[in-house]
Amino acid sequence: MKLIIDDVNIEKIKDVFSIFPIDGVTSNPSILYKYGKQPYEILREIREFIGENSELHVQVISESSEGMLKEAHKIIKELGKNTYVKIPVTREGLKVIKILRKEEINVTATAIYTQMQAYLAGKAGAQYAAPYVNRIDNLGANGVQVAKDIHDIFEKNNLKTEVLAASFKNSQQVLELCKYGIGAATISPDVIEGLIKNACVDVAVENFKKDFEILCGQGNTMLNCR
Ligand code: G3P
């Protein structure tokens, strides 16, 4: 499962990249709004930092297919070929996915709440389909199960599309999908930090240090003991 950061805050992205094995960055219009900088300004900065080998996912705003196509072309021109254009799976969006894939532009089908949306996006050629796990949970359904179903649907129908699960609120949701072997998860920096936070680990490391210092003296390590 690829691990992707769902944020555009460049300071947070740099910090998370320096610690975790990260494959790319996703954004959406609300995330851009929260950060407050002009979209291409910050997205160019992110592209420069992550390099051209990491994935960057950027969403269109238009509702018409003509508008979405124009935005997609501009996004690729500004941010490079390894950018995935996020297209909401609406009626117009499906049409755009088919056209963009014929043009060999990378597509992440987004705003997915149902298995059938994902199947249609996959059949239209999208490389990724992004179900919104926590938002689905909040509707009283089971977001993790929807993401698993989509993974199975792609496999059983011989579609190359991968699940790029989004909208996580806790480590358990991520773990469940990791165990299932989905293609990718895009996660906010806070939830990524939670993947490794564990007081028991901290206590264990602290106790190892204490024992070692009793043996070799305070402040000593394997570097300066006999
Ligand atoms: O792009 C979709 C995803 O980022 C949604 O996350 O936390 O707003 O539900 P959230």
PDB file of C-alpha atoms and ligand atoms in Angstrom:
ATOM      1  CA  MET A   1       0.000   0.000   0.000  1.00  0.00           C
ATOM      2  CA  LYS A   2       1.402   3.367  -1.010  1.00  0.00           C
ATOM      3  CA  LEU A   3       1.373   6.077   1.660  1.00  0.00           C
ATOM      4  CA  ILE A   4       0.417   9.545   0.486  1.00  0.00           C
ATOM      5  CA  ILE A   5       0.116  12.836   2.396  1.00  0.00           C
ATOM      6  CA  ASP A   6      -3.277  14.529   2.140  1.00  0.00           C
ATOM      7  CA  ASP A   7      -2.202  18.136   2.730  1.00  0.00           C
ATOM      8  CA  VAL A   8      -0.543  21.093   0.993  1.00  0.00           C
ATOM      9  CA  ASN A   9       1.179  22.639   4.017  1.00  0.00           C
ATOM     10  CA  ILE A  10       4.767  22.587   2.735  1.00  0.00           C
ATOM     11  CA  GLU A  11       6.348  22.693   6.209  1.00  0.00           C
ATOM     12  CA  LYS A  12       4.281  19.686   7.320  1.00  0.00           C
ATOM     13  CA  ILE A  13       5.005  17.874   4.039  1.00  0.00           C
ATOM     14  CA  LYS A  14       8.767  18.363   4.490  1.00  0.00           C
ATOM     15  CA  ASP A  15       8.600  17.169   8.087  1.00  0.00           C
ATOM     16  CA  VAL A  16       6.502  14.065   7.308  1.00  0.00           C
ATOM     17  CA  PHE A  17       8.667  13.193   4.257  1.00  0.00           C
ATOM     18  CA  SER A  18      11.811  13.355   6.415  1.00  0.00           C
ATOM     19  CA  ILE A  19      10.460  10.663   8.780  1.00  0.00           C
ATOM     20  CA  PHE A  20       7.960   8.438   6.960  1.00  0.00           C
ATOM     21  CA  PRO A  21       8.297   6.421   3.709  1.00  0.00           C
ATOM     22  CA  ILE A  22       5.979   8.597   1.601  1.00  0.00           C
ATOM     23  CA  ASP A  23       5.042   8.129  -2.066  1.00  0.00           C
ATOM     24  CA  GLY A  24       3.367  11.415  -2.893  1.00  0.00           C
ATOM     25  CA  VAL A  25       0.962  14.209  -2.051  1.00  0.00           C
ATOM     26  CA  THR A  26      -2.755  14.673  -2.673  1.00  0.00           C
ATOM     27  CA  SER A  27      -4.713  17.901  -2.508  1.00  0.00           C
ATOM     28  CA  ASN A  28      -8.298  18.968  -2.933  1.00  0.00           C
ATOM     29  CA  PRO A  29      -9.938  22.408  -3.207  1.00  0.00           C
ATOM     30  CA  SER A  30     -10.845  22.505   0.514  1.00  0.00           C
ATOM     31  CA  ILE A  31      -7.297  21.612   1.572  1.00  0.00           C
ATOM     32  CA  LEU A  32      -5.970  24.412  -0.679  1.00  0.00           C
ATOM     33  CA  TYR A  33      -8.504  26.827   0.830  1.00  0.00           C
ATOM     34  CA  LYS A  34      -7.444  25.928   4.389  1.00  0.00           C
ATOM     35  CA  TYR A  35      -3.762  26.575   3.610  1.00  0.00           C
ATOM     36  CA  GLY A  36      -4.641  29.891   1.997  1.00  0.00           C
ATOM     37  CA  LYS A  37      -1.853  30.311  -0.603  1.00  0.00           C
ATOM     38  CA  GLN A  38      -2.572  30.615  -4.334  1.00  0.00           C
ATOM     39  CA  PRO A  39      -2.990  27.046  -5.701  1.00  0.00           C
ATOM     40  CA  TYR A  40      -0.263  26.925  -8.373  1.00  0.00           C
ATOM     41  CA  GLU A  41       2.176  28.787  -6.118  1.00  0.00           C
ATOM     42  CA  ILE A  42       1.992  26.161  -3.413  1.00  0.00           C
ATOM     43  CA  LEU A  43       1.591  23.179  -5.768  1.00  0.00           C
ATOM     44  CA  ARG A  44       4.731  24.187  -7.707  1.00  0.00           C
ATOM     45  CA  GLU A  45       6.597  24.440  -4.410  1.00  0.00           C
ATOM     46  CA  ILE A  46       5.391  20.944  -3.460  1.00  0.00           C
ATOM     47  CA  ARG A  47       6.395  19.535  -6.855  1.00  0.00           C
ATOM     48  CA  GLU A  48       9.848  21.057  -6.529  1.00  0.00           C
ATOM     49  CA  PHE A  49      10.269  19.501  -3.078  1.00  0.00           C
ATOM     50  CA  ILE A  50       8.946  15.989  -3.839  1.00  0.00           C
ATOM     51  CA  GLY A  51      10.636  15.775  -7.261  1.00  0.00           C
ATOM     52  CA  GLU A  52       9.203  14.430 -10.483  1.00  0.00           C
ATOM     53  CA  ASN A  53       9.263  10.778  -9.366  1.00  0.00           C
ATOM     54  CA  SER A  54       6.678  11.302  -6.607  1.00  0.00           C
ATOM     55  CA  GLU A  55       2.984  11.487  -7.327  1.00  0.00           C
ATOM     56  CA  LEU A  56       1.072  14.738  -6.970  1.00  0.00           C
ATOM     57  CA  HIS A  57      -2.745  14.634  -7.190  1.00  0.00           C
ATOM     58  CA  VAL A  58      -4.644  17.819  -8.035  1.00  0.00           C
ATOM     59  CA  GLN A  59      -8.403  18.257  -8.431  1.00  0.00           C
ATOM     60  CA  VAL A  60     -10.359  20.174 -11.070  1.00  0.00           C
ATOM     61  CA  ILE A  61     -13.131  22.607 -10.088  1.00  0.00           C
ATOM     62  CA  SER A  62     -15.334  22.900 -13.202  1.00  0.00           C
ATOM     63  CA  GLU A  63     -18.565  20.931 -13.442  1.00  0.00           C
ATOM     64  CA  SER A  64     -18.701  20.818 -17.246  1.00  0.00           C
ATOM     65  CA  SER A  65     -16.578  18.348 -19.181  1.00  0.00           C
ATOM     66  CA  GLU A  66     -15.120  21.154 -21.329  1.00  0.00           C
ATOM     67  CA  GLY A  67     -14.039  23.067 -18.234  1.00  0.00           C
ATOM     68  CA  MET A  68     -12.575  19.981 -16.548  1.00  0.00           C
ATOM     69  CA  LEU A  69     -10.551  19.121 -19.651  1.00  0.00           C
ATOM     70  CA  LYS A  70      -9.091  22.624 -19.912  1.00  0.00           C
ATOM     71  CA  GLU A  71      -8.158  22.564 -16.217  1.00  0.00           C
ATOM     72  CA  ALA A  72      -6.598  19.113 -16.570  1.00  0.00           C
ATOM     73  CA  HIS A  73      -4.366  20.302 -19.423  1.00  0.00           C
ATOM     74  CA  LYS A  74      -3.259  23.349 -17.437  1.00  0.00           C
ATOM     75  CA  ILE A  75      -2.560  21.243 -14.315  1.00  0.00           C
ATOM     76  CA  ILE A  76      -0.296  18.908 -16.318  1.00  0.00           C
ATOM     77  CA  LYS A  77       1.442  21.816 -18.060  1.00  0.00           C
ATOM     78  CA  GLU A  78       2.195  23.530 -14.746  1.00  0.00           C
ATOM     79  CA  LEU A  79       2.995  20.508 -12.566  1.00  0.00           C
ATOM     80  CA  GLY A  80       4.385  17.835 -14.880  1.00  0.00           C
ATOM     81  CA  LYS A  81       3.450  14.427 -16.272  1.00  0.00           C
ATOM     82  CA  ASN A  82       3.587  12.591 -12.934  1.00  0.00           C
ATOM     83  CA  THR A  83       0.561  14.569 -11.778  1.00  0.00           C
ATOM     84  CA  TYR A  84      -2.751  12.784 -11.353  1.00  0.00           C
ATOM     85  CA  VAL A  85      -5.741  14.918 -12.260  1.00  0.00           C
ATOM     86  CA  LYS A  86      -8.513  14.296  -9.738  1.00  0.00           C
ATOM     87  CA  ILE A  87     -11.882  14.073 -11.460  1.00  0.00           C
ATOM     88  CA  PRO A  88     -15.074  13.702  -9.388  1.00  0.00           C
ATOM     89  CA  VAL A  89     -17.084  10.700 -10.580  1.00  0.00           C
ATOM     90  CA  THR A  90     -20.175  12.513 -11.797  1.00  0.00           C
ATOM     91  CA  ARG A  91     -21.837  11.963 -15.174  1.00  0.00           C
ATOM     92  CA  GLU A  92     -19.643  14.674 -16.745  1.00  0.00           C
ATOM     93  CA  GLY A  93     -16.618  13.428 -14.825  1.00  0.00           C
ATOM     94  CA  LEU A  94     -16.879   9.941 -16.323  1.00  0.00           C
ATOM     95  CA  LYS A  95     -16.812  11.398 -19.817  1.00  0.00           C
ATOM     96  CA  VAL A  96     -13.688  13.399 -18.921  1.00  0.00           C
ATOM     97  CA  ILE A  97     -11.921  10.355 -17.449  1.00  0.00           C
ATOM     98  CA  LYS A  98     -12.320   8.476 -20.748  1.00  0.00           C
ATOM     99  CA  ILE A  99     -10.971  11.404 -22.777  1.00  0.00           C
ATOM    100  CA  LEU A 100      -8.014  12.095 -20.462  1.00  0.00           C
ATOM    101  CA  ARG A 101      -6.957   8.453 -20.462  1.00  0.00           C
ATOM    102  CA  LYS A 102      -6.981   8.418 -24.281  1.00  0.00           C
ATOM    103  CA  GLU A 103      -4.615  11.396 -24.039  1.00  0.00           C
ATOM    104  CA  GLU A 104      -2.476   9.364 -21.601  1.00  0.00           C
ATOM    105  CA  ILE A 105      -3.046  11.826 -18.781  1.00  0.00           C
ATOM    106  CA  ASN A 106      -3.009  10.260 -15.300  1.00  0.00           C
ATOM    107  CA  VAL A 107      -6.382  10.261 -13.561  1.00  0.00           C
ATOM    108  CA  THR A 108      -7.520   9.778  -9.976  1.00  0.00           C
ATOM    109  CA  ALA A 109     -11.275   9.346  -9.853  1.00  0.00           C
ATOM    110  CA  THR A 110     -12.488  11.090  -6.725  1.00  0.00           C
ATOM    111  CA  ALA A 111     -15.552  11.918  -4.587  1.00  0.00           C
ATOM    112  CA  ILE A 112     -16.355   8.199  -4.481  1.00  0.00           C
ATOM    113  CA  TYR A 113     -19.056   7.106  -2.049  1.00  0.00           C
ATOM    114  CA  THR A 114     -20.271   3.961  -3.799  1.00  0.00           C
ATOM    115  CA  GLN A 115     -18.780   0.803  -5.260  1.00  0.00           C
ATOM    116  CA  MET A 116     -20.548   1.407  -8.579  1.00  0.00           C
ATOM    117  CA  GLN A 117     -18.973   4.853  -9.012  1.00  0.00           C
ATOM    118  CA  ALA A 118     -15.570   3.214  -8.573  1.00  0.00           C
ATOM    119  CA  TYR A 119     -16.343   0.394 -11.012  1.00  0.00           C
ATOM    120  CA  LEU A 120     -17.415   2.868 -13.690  1.00  0.00           C
ATOM    121  CA  ALA A 121     -14.334   5.040 -13.131  1.00  0.00           C
ATOM    122  CA  GLY A 122     -12.109   1.963 -13.346  1.00  0.00           C
ATOM    123  CA  LYS A 123     -13.759   0.808 -16.543  1.00  0.00           C
ATOM    124  CA  ALA A 124     -13.325   4.323 -17.955  1.00  0.00           C
ATOM    125  CA  GLY A 125      -9.575   3.881 -17.363  1.00  0.00           C
ATOM    126  CA  ALA A 126      -8.778   5.841 -14.183  1.00  0.00           C
ATOM    127  CA  GLN A 127      -5.556   4.633 -12.522  1.00  0.00           C
ATOM    128  CA  TYR A 128      -6.861   5.350  -9.044  1.00  0.00           C
ATOM    129  CA  ALA A 129     -10.303   5.498  -7.459  1.00  0.00           C
ATOM    130  CA  ALA A 130     -10.622   7.386  -4.184  1.00  0.00           C
ATOM    131  CA  PRO A 131     -13.391   6.287  -1.783  1.00  0.00           C
ATOM    132  CA  TYR A 132     -13.880   8.641   1.185  1.00  0.00           C
ATOM    133  CA  VAL A 133     -13.650   6.201   4.089  1.00  0.00           C
ATOM    134  CA  ASN A 134     -14.558   8.407   7.046  1.00  0.00           C
ATOM    135  CA  ARG A 135     -17.186  10.412   5.191  1.00  0.00           C
ATOM    136  CA  ILE A 136     -18.877   7.117   4.279  1.00  0.00           C
ATOM    137  CA  ASP A 137     -18.711   6.053   7.956  1.00  0.00           C
ATOM    138  CA  ASN A 138     -20.394   9.346   8.846  1.00  0.00           C
ATOM    139  CA  LEU A 139     -23.309   8.433   6.579  1.00  0.00           C
ATOM    140  CA  GLY A 140     -23.917   5.371   8.731  1.00  0.00           C
ATOM    141  CA  ALA A 141     -22.298   3.013   6.216  1.00  0.00           C
ATOM    142  CA  ASN A 142     -18.936   1.214   6.478  1.00  0.00           C
ATOM    143  CA  GLY A 143     -16.167   3.132   4.657  1.00  0.00           C
ATOM    144  CA  VAL A 144     -13.501   0.473   5.120  1.00  0.00           C
ATOM    145  CA  GLN A 145     -15.852  -2.177   3.701  1.00  0.00           C
ATOM    146  CA  VAL A 146     -16.701   0.005   0.700  1.00  0.00           C
ATOM    147  CA  ALA A 147     -12.961   0.430  -0.018  1.00  0.00           C
ATOM    148  CA  LYS A 148     -12.437  -3.346   0.302  1.00  0.00           C
ATOM    149  CA  ASP A 149     -15.368  -4.058  -2.022  1.00  0.00           C
ATOM    150  CA  ILE A 150     -13.905  -1.688  -4.607  1.00  0.00           C
ATOM    151  CA  HIS A 151     -10.511  -3.432  -4.379  1.00  0.00           C
ATOM    152  CA  ASP A 152     -12.287  -6.784  -5.010  1.00  0.00           C
ATOM    153  CA  ILE A 153     -14.380  -5.390  -7.856  1.00  0.00           C
ATOM    154  CA  PHE A 154     -11.221  -4.208  -9.642  1.00  0.00           C
ATOM    155  CA  GLU A 155      -9.542  -7.586  -9.187  1.00  0.00           C
ATOM    156  CA  LYS A 156     -12.567  -9.643 -10.263  1.00  0.00           C
ATOM    157  CA  ASN A 157     -13.136  -7.498 -13.354  1.00  0.00           C
ATOM    158  CA  ASN A 158      -9.459  -7.472 -14.366  1.00  0.00           C
ATOM    159  CA  LEU A 159      -9.239  -3.711 -14.052  1.00  0.00           C
ATOM    160  CA  LYS A 160      -5.794  -2.247 -13.394  1.00  0.00           C
ATOM    161  CA  THR A 161      -7.263   0.591 -11.313  1.00  0.00           C
ATOM    162  CA  GLU A 162      -6.052   0.782  -7.710  1.00  0.00           C
ATOM    163  CA  VAL A 163      -7.941   1.972  -4.652  1.00  0.00           C
ATOM    164  CA  LEU A 164      -6.530   5.227  -3.283  1.00  0.00           C
ATOM    165  CA  ALA A 165      -8.512   5.423  -0.071  1.00  0.00           C
ATOM    166  CA  ALA A 166      -8.986   8.919   1.373  1.00  0.00           C
ATOM    167  CA  SER A 167     -10.675  10.624   4.331  1.00  0.00           C
ATOM    168  CA  PHE A 168      -9.152   8.794   7.299  1.00  0.00           C
ATOM    169  CA  LYS A 169      -9.711   9.766  10.896  1.00  0.00           C
ATOM    170  CA  ASN A 170      -7.785   7.049  12.738  1.00  0.00           C
ATOM    171  CA  SER A 171      -5.053   4.388  12.502  1.00  0.00           C
ATOM    172  CA  GLN A 172      -7.541   1.512  12.681  1.00  0.00           C
ATOM    173  CA  GLN A 173      -9.118   2.495   9.348  1.00  0.00           C
ATOM    174  CA  VAL A 174      -5.642   2.640   7.770  1.00  0.00           C
ATOM    175  CA  LEU A 175      -4.549  -0.697   9.277  1.00  0.00           C
ATOM    176  CA  GLU A 176      -7.667  -2.505   8.050  1.00  0.00           C
ATOM    177  CA  LEU A 177      -7.005  -1.400   4.467  1.00  0.00           C
ATOM    178  CA  CYS A 178      -3.260  -2.046   4.725  1.00  0.00           C
ATOM    179  CA  LYS A 179      -4.017  -5.655   5.780  1.00  0.00           C
ATOM    180  CA  TYR A 180      -6.282  -5.965   2.765  1.00  0.00           C
ATOM    181  CA  GLY A 181      -3.526  -4.807   0.390  1.00  0.00           C
ATOM    182  CA  ILE A 182      -5.257  -1.864  -1.255  1.00  0.00           C
ATOM    183  CA  GLY A 183      -3.174   0.223  -3.658  1.00  0.00           C
ATOM    184  CA  ALA A 184      -2.746   3.425  -1.673  1.00  0.00           C
ATOM    185  CA  ALA A 185      -3.984   5.490   1.243  1.00  0.00           C
ATOM    186  CA  THR A 186      -3.851   9.256   1.414  1.00  0.00           C
ATOM    187  CA  ILE A 187      -3.751  10.471   4.985  1.00  0.00           C
ATOM    188  CA  SER A 188      -3.510  13.797   6.823  1.00  0.00           C
ATOM    189  CA  PRO A 189      -0.212  14.494   8.647  1.00  0.00           C
ATOM    190  CA  ASP A 190      -1.925  14.175  12.054  1.00  0.00           C
ATOM    191  CA  VAL A 191      -3.273  10.698  11.283  1.00  0.00           C
ATOM    192  CA  ILE A 192       0.111   9.690   9.763  1.00  0.00           C
ATOM    193  CA  GLU A 193       1.811  10.680  13.050  1.00  0.00           C
ATOM    194  CA  GLY A 194      -0.743   8.535  14.895  1.00  0.00           C
ATOM    195  CA  LEU A 195       0.369   5.460  12.903  1.00  0.00           C
ATOM    196  CA  ILE A 196       3.553   5.266  14.973  1.00  0.00           C
ATOM    197  CA  LYS A 197       2.557   6.950  18.244  1.00  0.00           C
ATOM    198  CA  ASN A 198       2.675   4.387  21.068  1.00  0.00           C
ATOM    199  CA  ALA A 199       3.470   5.120  24.727  1.00  0.00           C
ATOM    200  CA  CYS A 200       4.566   1.491  25.299  1.00  0.00           C
ATOM    201  CA  VAL A 201       7.304   1.871  22.678  1.00  0.00           C
ATOM    202  CA  ASP A 202       8.497   5.098  24.316  1.00  0.00           C
ATOM    203  CA  VAL A 203       8.664   3.420  27.745  1.00  0.00           C
ATOM    204  CA  ALA A 204      10.519   0.398  26.313  1.00  0.00           C
ATOM    205  CA  VAL A 205      13.139   2.628  24.653  1.00  0.00           C
ATOM    206  CA  GLU A 206      13.504   4.694  27.831  1.00  0.00           C
ATOM    207  CA  ASN A 207      14.055   1.561  29.948  1.00  0.00           C
ATOM    208  CA  PHE A 208      16.728   0.218  27.557  1.00  0.00           C
ATOM    209  CA  LYS A 209      18.566   3.526  27.909  1.00  0.00           C
ATOM    210  CA  LYS A 210      18.307   3.496  31.711  1.00  0.00           C
ATOM    211  CA  ASP A 211      19.689  -0.069  31.943  1.00  0.00           C
ATOM    212  CA  PHE A 212      22.546   0.746  29.593  1.00  0.00           C
ATOM    213  CA  GLU A 213      23.474   3.852  31.576  1.00  0.00           C
ATOM    214  CA  ILE A 214      23.581   1.824  34.817  1.00  0.00           C
ATOM    215  CA  LEU A 215      26.108  -0.439  33.070  1.00  0.00           C
ATOM    216  CA  CYS A 216      28.205   2.151  31.259  1.00  0.00           C
ATOM    217  CA  GLY A 217      27.546   5.501  32.908  1.00  0.00           C
ATOM    218  CA  GLN A 218      25.142   8.326  32.175  1.00  0.00           C
ATOM    219  CA  GLY A 219      25.200   9.752  28.667  1.00  0.00           C
ATOM    220  CA  ASN A 220      27.196   6.831  27.218  1.00  0.00           C
ATOM    221  CA  THR A 221      26.108   4.863  24.150  1.00  0.00           C
ATOM    222  CA  MET A 222      27.525   2.027  22.026  1.00  0.00           C
ATOM    223  CA  LEU A 223      29.790   4.691  20.546  1.00  0.00           C
ATOM    224  CA  ASN A 224      31.827   5.341  23.652  1.00  0.00           C
ATOM    225  CA  CYS A 225      31.684   2.243  25.881  1.00  0.00           C
ATOM    226  CA  ARG A 226      34.313  -0.462  26.264  1.00  0.00           C
TER     227      ARG A 226
HETATM  228  O1  G3P B   1      -9.818  14.495  -1.062  1.00  0.00           O
HETATM  229  C1  G3P B   1     -10.705  13.832  -0.227  1.00  0.00           C
HETATM  230  C2  G3P B   1     -10.244  13.668   1.179  1.00  0.00           C
HETATM  231  O2  G3P B   1      -9.129  14.466   1.416  1.00  0.00           O
HETATM  232  C3  G3P B   1     -11.348  14.001   2.135  1.00  0.00           C
HETATM  233  O3  G3P B   1     -10.866  14.013   3.432  1.00  0.00           O
HETATM  234  O4  G3P B   1     -10.945  14.509   5.828  1.00  0.00           O
HETATM  235  O5  G3P B   1     -12.101  16.053   4.223  1.00  0.00           O
HETATM  236  O6  G3P B   1     -13.035  13.801   4.695  1.00  0.00           O
HETATM  237  P1  G3P B   1     -11.798  14.613   4.609  1.00  0.00           P
END
